């Protein structure tokens, strides 16, 4: 996918509409039961989306696909913020999507210098982004940019981006290796 189509995926909108109508039926249940069901559904959705992104069967991913995925996660966050069941404190339900949000923000803004500089700090903007996760996704993007255009090596912008990706990959690998040595 070279670029996103500008709206959330149909399958995801169908799922959100299903969840919305399901939780409307839950009004007769005790509050805690409905809240637990809703939180569990949001956590499951978030985990499933992350697994989809990192699936080993998915060999490459384009920036356009990441942008499309971001639109899907935005819809999940909007669903969570719409208070599908009453009684949640503040943005508690949206926190189910925080790992995805921070990962996608990192890739959408391409904010590697901040991520690498702040890694391990409790105030880091990308505190929830595991270096192994970032590395896995970046490697899928690296493969895409190499394969997509045989002439990209002749364009300075593409060469510079490849060099940046290679540098970030090396730094992420050293973070991941450092983590595994401390375990």
Coordinates of C-alpha atoms in Angstrom, one line a residue:
X1 CA 0.0 0.0 0.0
X2 CA 1.8 3.2 -1.2
X3 CA -0.5 5.5 0.8
X4 CA -3.5 5.3 3.1
X5 CA -7.0 5.7 1.6
X6 CA -7.8 8.4 4.2
X7 CA -10.3 6.5 6.2
X8 CA -10.3 3.6 8.7
X9 CA -10.6 0.1 7.3
X10 CA -14.1 -1.3 6.7
X11 CA -13.4 -4.4 8.8
X12 CA -12.4 -2.3 11.8
X13 CA -15.4 0.0 11.5
X14 CA -17.7 -3.0 11.4
X15 CA -16.1 -4.4 14.5
X16 CA -16.4 -1.0 16.4
X17 CA -20.1 -0.8 15.4
X18 CA -20.6 -4.4 16.6
X19 CA -18.9 -3.5 19.9
X20 CA -20.9 -0.3 20.3
X21 CA -24.3 -2.1 19.8
X22 CA -23.2 -5.0 22.1
X23 CA -22.3 -2.6 24.9
X24 CA -25.6 -0.7 24.5
X25 CA -27.3 -4.0 25.4
X26 CA -25.2 -4.3 28.5
X27 CA -27.0 -1.4 30.2
X28 CA -28.9 -3.8 32.4
X29 CA -25.7 -5.4 33.8
X30 CA -24.0 -4.2 36.9
X31 CA -21.6 -1.4 36.1
X32 CA -18.4 -3.3 36.9
X33 CA -19.4 -6.2 34.7
X34 CA -20.0 -4.0 31.7
X35 CA -16.8 -2.0 32.4
X36 CA -14.7 -5.2 32.7
X37 CA -16.2 -6.6 29.4
X38 CA -15.5 -3.3 27.6
X39 CA -11.9 -3.0 28.9
X40 CA -11.3 -6.6 28.0
X41 CA -12.6 -6.0 24.5
X42 CA -10.4 -2.9 24.0
X43 CA -7.3 -4.7 25.4
X44 CA -7.9 -7.7 23.2
X45 CA -8.4 -5.4 20.1
X46 CA -5.2 -3.5 20.9
X47 CA -3.2 -6.7 21.4
X48 CA -4.6 -8.2 18.2
X49 CA -3.7 -5.1 16.2
X50 CA -0.2 -5.1 17.6
X51 CA 0.2 -8.8 16.8
X52 CA -1.1 -8.1 13.2
X53 CA 1.6 -5.4 12.8
X54 CA 4.4 -7.6 14.1
X55 CA 3.3 -10.9 12.6
X56 CA 6.2 -12.8 11.2
X57 CA 4.2 -13.7 8.1
X58 CA 4.1 -9.9 7.3
X59 CA 7.5 -9.5 5.7
X60 CA 7.3 -5.9 4.7
X61 CA 5.2 -2.8 5.4
X62 CA 5.1 0.5 3.6
X63 CA 4.7 3.9 5.2
X64 CA 1.3 4.1 3.6
X65 CA 0.3 0.9 5.4
X66 CA 1.5 2.4 8.7
X67 CA -0.6 5.5 8.0
X68 CA -3.6 3.4 7.3
X69 CA -3.0 1.4 10.4
X70 CA -2.8 4.7 12.3
X71 CA -6.2 5.7 11.0
X72 CA -7.6 2.4 12.3
X73 CA -6.1 3.0 15.8
X74 CA -7.5 6.5 15.8
X75 CA -10.9 4.9 15.4
X76 CA -10.3 2.6 18.2
X77 CA -9.2 5.5 20.4
X78 CA -12.3 7.5 19.4
X79 CA -14.5 4.5 20.3
X80 CA -12.7 4.2 23.7
X81 CA -13.2 7.9 24.4
X82 CA -16.9 7.8 23.5
X83 CA -17.6 6.0 26.8
X84 CA -19.2 2.9 25.3
X85 CA -20.1 1.9 28.9
X86 CA -20.5 4.5 31.7
X87 CA -18.2 4.7 34.8
X88 CA -14.7 4.9 33.4
X89 CA -12.4 7.4 35.1
X90 CA -10.9 9.9 32.6
X91 CA -9.1 8.3 29.7
X92 CA -8.8 4.9 31.4
X93 CA -10.2 3.1 28.4
X94 CA -8.0 4.8 25.8
X95 CA -5.0 3.6 27.8
X96 CA -5.7 0.1 26.3
X97 CA -4.3 1.6 23.1
X98 CA -1.3 3.5 24.5
X99 CA 1.4 1.0 23.3
X100 CA 0.1 1.2 19.8
X101 CA -0.3 5.0 19.9
X102 CA 3.2 5.6 21.0
X103 CA 4.7 3.2 18.5
X104 CA 2.7 4.7 15.7
X105 CA 3.5 8.3 16.8
X106 CA 7.2 7.3 16.7
X107 CA 6.9 6.1 13.1
X108 CA 4.5 8.7 11.9
X109 CA 6.7 11.6 13.1
X110 CA 9.9 9.6 12.5
X111 CA 11.1 10.9 15.9
X112 CA 14.1 8.5 16.3
X113 CA 16.5 11.1 17.8
X114 CA 14.0 11.7 20.7
X115 CA 13.3 8.0 21.2
X116 CA 16.9 7.1 21.3
X117 CA 18.0 10.0 23.5
X118 CA 15.1 9.5 26.0
X119 CA 15.1 5.7 26.1
X120 CA 14.9 4.4 29.6
X121 CA 13.9 7.7 31.1
X122 CA 10.6 7.7 33.1
X123 CA 9.5 10.9 31.3
X124 CA 10.2 9.5 27.8
X125 CA 7.6 10.5 25.2
X126 CA 7.8 6.9 23.9
X127 CA 8.1 5.1 27.2
X128 CA 5.8 2.3 26.1
X129 CA 7.7 1.5 22.9
X130 CA 9.9 -1.6 23.4
X131 CA 13.1 -1.4 21.3
X132 CA 12.5 -5.0 20.0
X133 CA 9.0 -3.9 18.7
X134 CA 10.4 -0.8 17.1
X135 CA 13.2 -2.8 15.5
X136 CA 10.8 -5.5 14.1
X137 CA 8.6 -2.8 12.5
X138 CA 11.5 -0.8 11.2
X139 CA 13.1 -3.9 9.6
X140 CA 9.8 -4.5 7.8
X141 CA 9.9 -1.0 6.5
X142 CA 13.6 -1.2 5.5
X143 CA 12.9 -4.1 3.3
X144 CA 10.0 -2.2 1.6
X145 CA 12.0 0.8 0.7
X146 CA 14.8 -1.4 -0.8
X147 CA 12.4 -3.5 -2.9
X148 CA 9.9 -0.8 -4.0
X149 CA 12.1 1.1 -6.3
X150 CA 15.1 -0.2 -8.0
X151 CA 16.2 3.4 -8.9
X152 CA 15.8 4.6 -5.3
X153 CA 19.6 4.1 -4.7
X154 CA 20.2 6.9 -7.2
X155 CA 18.1 9.5 -5.5
X156 CA 19.8 11.3 -2.7
X157 CA 16.7 11.6 -0.4
X158 CA 16.1 7.9 -0.6
X159 CA 19.8 7.1 0.0
X160 CA 19.8 9.5 3.0
X161 CA 16.6 7.8 4.4
X162 CA 18.2 4.4 4.0
X163 CA 21.3 5.5 5.8
X164 CA 19.1 6.9 8.6
X165 CA 17.2 3.6 8.8
X166 CA 20.4 1.6 8.9
X167 CA 21.8 3.8 11.7
X168 CA 18.6 3.6 13.8
X169 CA 18.5 -0.2 13.2
X170 CA 22.0 -0.5 14.6
X171 CA 21.2 1.6 17.6
X172 CA 18.0 -0.4 18.3
X173 CA 19.9 -3.6 18.0
X174 CA 22.4 -2.5 20.6
X175 CA 19.5 -1.5 22.9
X176 CA 17.9 -4.9 22.4
X177 CA 21.2 -6.7 23.0
X178 CA 21.8 -4.6 26.1
X179 CA 18.4 -5.6 27.4
X180 CA 19.0 -9.3 26.8
X181 CA 22.3 -9.2 28.6
X182 CA 20.7 -7.7 31.7
X183 CA 17.9 -10.3 31.8

